[in-house]
Amino acid sequence: MRVSEILQILDARIICGEHRTDYTIDVAFASDLMSDVLTLKNDHVLLITGLANMQTIRTAEMSDINCIVFARNKKASREMIALAEENDIILIECRYSMFKTCGLLYEAGVKPIF
Amino acid sequence: MMTVADIVKALNLKVFSGAGGLDREVSGGYVSDLLSDVMGKADAGQVWITLQTHKNVMAIASLKDLAAVILVSGYKPAENTAEQSEEENIPILGTDKSAFEVTGELYTLIK
Amino acid sequence: MEHHEFNIEGGDFTRAGYASSQVKKMLKQMGVDVAIIKRTVVAAYEAEVNVVAHAYSGAMYVDINREEVKIELRDQGPGIEDIEQAMQEGYSTASSAVREMGFGAGMGLSNMKKNADELHIESEPGKGTRVVIRMQLNATTGD
């Protein structure tokens, strides 16, 4: 699924990587625990999380994750956006809960890992 | 309204503990691994989806009057967590599926 | 062998991951296989986060050539009482503040073990911990 479709489904705002909305994700993973995210082996993962701090971006960098949705109306800081830009990571802010965010994307056909 | 037992059946979940609470009614779902977030934002009657297994999970489930806890990705409750689930009659359920997948299924089921 | 050193500040979660990020950039530049890069930096990053989460201060020492990299982390901190117990998945002594940061669920050491070619941990309780991660690289370019 393309980032542009994700933005539509979640009625969400892209705050980093605005020019790359044609980037495609294969699978989604939802977690607030970064060590959990660091166990993933897949490529083109969409990370859905309610943890919005520098470590979220660092974890994406280490795991080669290029797209993050911040649920629960979490906002990325200026520092987070700068680090995401440096690492070609798309950031999306969404006002829905994790439950609704996952539910809407799953219904729209986004596949889980495994 | 759906009960925890209905969800167990529809989503093929394991029941680790707290079977006495299977008739609890489910108002919705909440997905979080951050305990303070659940403490602040979850509502009574919700099913909490997480991979956190330690005892504080049950303390929060009880305080917030949640319907049940679903542990994802094959996680099992710590021993004292299961004990408290029995005492509180709040079921701890389990699945090998990830949080995203089981959330998707639950969302489709109860929306 | 090229040698690099990075200081790690205990408690500074804003900066945690900087050293591992530098390692990732070096490996990329050398043309190391992406799967090997990922395993290396995941192990290094978990180790770096451990220093930030538990120690007062520390450093990462990186020795690297085309064939292999040795990443050594030394810290001044409380150390680990029982390393075998600490290696068990789910075991954690992290503060609730660290848990709310997205770490401290007791997965760090097992993540390091799963990803490193070789992992060595030694600790003196009350003094600090030394972690050595070794990886085979088989890089195509660079020295």
XYZ file of C-alpha atoms in Angstrom:
368
model
C 0.000 0.000 0.000
C 1.185 3.480 -0.881
C 1.753 6.174 1.738
C -0.793 8.354 -0.070
C -3.505 5.719 0.546
C -2.492 5.363 4.212
C -2.890 9.131 4.647
C -6.377 8.955 3.191
C -7.544 5.947 5.214
C -6.283 7.430 8.484
C -7.213 11.024 7.631
C -3.650 11.708 8.756
C -0.934 14.291 8.187
C 2.511 13.642 6.699
C 5.149 15.689 8.495
C 8.355 14.295 6.994
C 8.955 12.909 3.492
C 6.076 14.858 1.886
C 7.524 14.308 -1.585
C 7.668 10.524 -1.217
C 3.975 9.617 -0.827
C 4.371 6.965 -3.556
C 6.569 4.888 -1.193
C 5.002 1.445 -0.763
C 4.781 -0.621 2.420
C 4.357 -4.420 2.395
C 3.390 -5.163 6.015
C 2.489 -3.348 9.220
C 3.681 -3.818 12.798
C 2.220 -2.151 15.884
C 4.274 -1.739 19.059
C 5.411 0.759 21.665
C 8.423 -1.357 22.619
C 11.473 -0.633 20.569
C 13.265 -3.902 21.429
C 10.237 -5.650 19.946
C 10.584 -3.634 16.733
C 14.312 -4.450 16.641
C 13.496 -8.176 16.265
C 11.859 -7.670 12.836
C 13.522 -9.102 9.742
C 11.076 -7.820 7.087
C 11.605 -5.006 4.599
C 9.114 -2.244 3.772
C 7.540 -2.362 7.222
C 5.078 0.281 8.370
C 5.604 0.915 12.085
C 2.509 2.020 14.010
C 3.392 3.322 17.460
C 2.308 5.614 20.255
C 5.906 6.151 21.340
C 7.100 9.467 19.975
C 10.673 10.149 21.021
C 14.165 10.140 19.513
C 14.495 6.416 20.147
C 11.535 5.687 17.875
C 13.449 7.284 14.981
C 16.755 5.631 15.988
C 15.044 2.248 16.128
C 13.603 2.764 12.650
C 17.064 3.749 11.423
C 18.666 0.580 12.833
C 15.841 -1.681 11.552
C 15.682 -0.127 8.057
C 12.091 0.988 8.609
C 11.173 3.868 6.288
C 7.668 4.781 7.401
C 6.228 5.471 10.877
C 2.652 6.326 11.878
C 2.392 8.044 15.265
C -1.039 7.179 16.646
C -2.769 8.611 19.753
C -2.289 12.127 18.403
C 1.424 12.021 19.279
C 3.558 14.771 17.778
C 7.091 14.478 16.470
C 9.590 17.047 17.759
C 11.758 19.174 15.490
C 14.780 17.013 16.428
C 12.889 13.836 15.542
C 11.913 15.235 12.142
C 15.529 16.268 11.426
C 16.812 12.773 12.262
C 14.053 11.168 10.190
C 14.910 13.392 7.226
C 18.572 12.426 7.460
C 17.562 8.747 7.296
C 14.813 8.965 4.642
C 12.090 8.020 7.112
C 8.518 9.134 6.386
C 6.624 10.383 9.468
C 2.842 10.473 9.725
C 0.805 11.922 12.609
C -2.617 10.378 13.222
C -5.199 11.412 15.804
C -6.763 7.946 16.128
C -5.970 5.406 18.844
C -3.655 2.509 18.013
C -6.737 0.285 18.026
C -8.544 2.289 15.367
C -5.380 2.927 13.334
C -4.591 -0.798 13.150
C -8.251 -1.678 12.559
C -8.685 0.704 9.625
C -5.454 -0.361 7.921
C -6.164 -4.074 8.455
C -9.643 -3.637 6.974
C -8.136 -1.837 3.999
C -5.984 -4.906 3.328
C -2.613 -4.106 4.942
C -0.946 -7.401 5.832
C 0.534 -8.304 9.230
C 4.010 -9.797 9.692
C 4.218 -13.658 9.617
C -22.992 -6.468 23.275
C -20.226 -9.033 22.865
C -18.697 -10.803 25.822
C -15.079 -11.832 26.335
C -16.168 -15.436 25.670
C -17.542 -14.440 22.243
C -14.198 -12.888 21.345
C -12.237 -15.896 22.582
C -14.318 -18.081 20.296
C -14.311 -15.826 17.237
C -10.574 -15.064 17.366
C -9.527 -18.498 18.615
C -7.670 -17.151 21.671
C -6.042 -19.074 24.519
C -7.436 -18.458 28.006
C -4.462 -18.314 30.403
C -6.333 -17.277 33.532
C -9.345 -15.489 34.955
C -11.937 -17.669 33.190
C -14.444 -16.477 35.806
C -14.555 -13.163 33.925
C -15.379 -14.564 30.484
C -18.933 -13.201 30.723
C -17.659 -9.606 30.978
C -19.027 -7.315 28.282
C -16.626 -5.727 25.796
C -17.009 -2.031 24.950
C -14.006 -1.767 22.616
C -10.268 -2.300 22.334
C -7.130 -0.500 23.464
C -3.651 -1.230 22.081
C -0.638 -0.081 24.112
C 2.605 -1.291 25.655
C 3.063 1.820 27.768
C 1.468 1.325 31.160
C 1.093 5.021 31.986
C -0.728 5.530 28.682
C -3.245 2.772 29.477
C -3.617 4.214 32.959
C -4.447 7.601 31.474
C -6.480 6.756 28.404
C -8.098 3.309 28.431
C -11.834 3.089 29.188
C -13.800 0.598 31.291
C -14.895 -2.513 29.412
C -12.125 -2.350 26.811
C -9.952 -5.304 25.865
C -6.285 -4.354 26.278
C -3.918 -5.708 23.618
C -0.232 -5.724 24.664
C 2.951 -7.738 24.974
C 3.632 -6.570 28.519
C 3.427 -9.555 30.869
C 4.380 -8.325 34.329
C 2.201 -7.902 37.367
C 1.494 -4.192 36.922
C -0.582 -5.104 33.882
C -3.241 -6.657 36.120
C -3.102 -3.793 38.604
C -3.960 -1.404 35.783
C -6.569 -3.731 34.211
C -8.287 -3.886 37.579
C -8.101 -0.142 38.303
C -9.470 0.706 34.870
C -12.057 -2.089 35.030
C -10.952 -3.525 31.662
C -12.802 -6.533 30.229
C -9.720 -8.632 29.431
C -6.055 -8.547 28.421
C -4.792 -10.155 25.198
C -1.071 -10.997 25.162
C 0.257 -11.034 21.590
C 3.149 -12.704 19.727
C 3.063 -15.826 21.925
C 3.821 -14.030 25.195
C 2.675 -15.728 28.401
C 1.704 -14.028 31.654
C 4.212 -14.032 34.520
C 3.083 -16.323 37.351
C 2.030 -13.561 39.733
C 0.228 -11.807 36.861
C -1.929 -14.894 36.240
C -2.644 -15.220 39.973
C -3.933 -11.683 40.144
C -6.056 -12.255 37.035
C -7.765 -15.157 38.860
C -8.396 -12.994 41.923
C -9.789 -10.102 39.905
C -11.767 -12.259 37.466
C -10.244 -10.396 34.546
C -9.220 -12.928 31.885
C -5.732 -12.989 30.377
C -5.966 -14.284 26.827
C -3.229 -15.148 24.362
C -2.429 -15.435 20.675
C 0.625 -16.141 18.537
C -0.463 -13.383 16.178
C 1.059 -9.908 16.281
C -0.701 -6.923 17.850
C -1.519 -5.512 14.407
C -3.191 -8.710 13.216
C -5.250 -9.523 16.318
C -6.273 -5.864 16.574
C -7.433 -5.931 12.971
C -9.500 -9.025 13.649
C -11.009 -7.623 16.843
C -11.782 -4.287 15.186
C -13.585 -6.038 12.336
C -15.506 -8.176 14.828
C -16.793 -5.533 17.233
C -16.994 -2.264 15.299
C 42.344 -1.890 11.477
C 40.620 1.436 11.884
C 39.795 2.547 15.417
C 36.933 4.829 16.538
C 35.714 5.899 19.968
C 32.382 7.378 21.026
C 31.408 8.590 24.486
C 28.035 7.509 25.858
C 26.301 9.566 28.536
C 24.252 7.686 31.119
C 20.610 8.793 31.146
C 20.819 10.809 27.908
C 18.048 9.159 25.907
C 18.004 11.949 23.316
C 21.460 10.981 22.125
C 21.269 7.200 22.637
C 21.972 5.519 19.324
C 24.399 8.121 17.986
C 27.401 5.782 18.199
C 25.518 2.886 16.575
C 24.380 5.246 13.847
C 28.012 6.144 13.103
C 28.843 2.428 12.876
C 25.981 1.960 10.430
C 27.316 4.754 8.207
C 30.808 3.166 8.171
C 29.472 -0.265 7.254
C 27.294 1.173 4.486
C 30.239 3.048 3.033
C 32.264 -0.184 3.006
C 29.536 -1.923 1.011
C 28.737 -4.497 3.682
C 25.660 -6.654 2.993
C 22.494 -4.993 4.337
C 21.451 -8.027 6.401
C 24.850 -8.049 8.153
C 24.637 -4.276 8.714
C 21.237 -4.679 10.335
C 22.355 -7.475 12.669
C 25.463 -5.495 13.653
C 23.692 -2.230 14.384
C 20.756 -3.837 16.208
C 23.213 -5.560 18.578
C 25.288 -2.376 18.957
C 22.215 -0.200 19.522
C 20.735 -2.459 22.207
C 24.127 -2.423 23.950
C 24.323 1.361 23.657
C 20.784 1.781 25.048
C 21.772 -0.473 27.974
C 24.624 1.886 28.864
C 22.277 4.891 28.680
C 19.567 3.099 30.680
C 21.735 1.628 33.446
C 25.201 3.213 33.678
C 26.540 6.628 34.682
C 28.872 6.896 31.723
C 30.595 4.745 29.165
C 32.110 4.497 25.728
C 31.911 2.466 22.533
C 35.209 1.380 20.951
C 35.004 0.224 17.354
C 37.787 -1.661 15.571
C 36.959 -2.312 11.971
C 38.486 -3.674 8.773
C 37.064 -5.326 5.654
C 36.788 -8.739 7.253
C 35.405 -7.987 10.688
C 34.291 -5.462 13.254
C 34.762 -5.573 17.012
C 32.435 -3.319 18.982
C 33.329 -2.982 22.640
C 31.240 -1.090 25.178
C 32.652 -0.296 28.592
C 30.669 1.497 31.244
C 30.928 2.755 34.789
C 27.710 1.725 36.503
C 25.972 -0.745 38.774
C 27.074 -3.748 36.711
C 25.116 -7.003 36.381
C 24.789 -9.287 39.429
C 23.837 -12.443 37.562
C 24.552 -12.401 33.829
C 22.780 -15.707 33.162
C 19.579 -14.380 34.744
C 19.927 -11.089 32.867
C 20.114 -13.004 29.559
C 16.664 -14.528 30.123
C 14.009 -12.946 27.960
C 11.643 -10.847 30.056
C 14.082 -10.336 32.940
C 14.632 -6.646 33.543
C 15.914 -4.284 36.218
C 15.002 -1.196 34.186
C 13.252 1.701 35.909
C 9.659 2.503 35.024
C 10.973 5.680 33.360
C 13.056 3.522 30.998
C 10.059 1.286 30.327
C 8.017 4.320 29.320
C 10.818 5.176 26.873
C 10.049 1.991 24.927
C 12.861 -0.125 26.390
C 13.424 -2.195 29.520
C 11.113 -5.119 28.702
C 13.956 -7.573 29.147
C 14.555 -8.173 25.442
C 17.791 -6.249 24.972
C 20.378 -8.878 25.846
C 18.564 -11.638 23.954
C 18.320 -9.338 20.916
C 22.082 -8.808 21.169
C 22.711 -12.544 21.413
C 20.449 -13.353 18.458
C 22.150 -10.834 16.194
C 25.839 -10.919 17.135
C 28.203 -13.485 15.615
C 29.962 -13.485 18.979
C 28.848 -11.833 22.209
C 30.916 -11.569 25.354
C 29.688 -9.926 28.561
C 31.602 -9.461 31.792
C 30.620 -7.368 34.743
C 31.814 -6.336 38.150
C 28.818 -5.430 40.317
C 29.173 -1.919 41.670
C 31.797 -0.990 39.083
C 30.598 -1.571 35.551
C 30.103 -3.813 32.552
C 32.109 -4.704 29.441
C 30.324 -5.990 26.333
C 32.107 -7.195 23.187
C 30.249 -7.810 19.935
C 32.127 -9.373 17.006
C 30.817 -9.615 13.456
C 32.203 -11.022 10.206
C 31.751 -8.409 7.469
C 33.202 -9.621 4.133
C 33.036 -6.060 2.834
C 33.478 -5.331 -0.868
C 35.268 -1.973 -0.609
C 37.175 0.184 1.869
C 39.769 -0.899 4.427
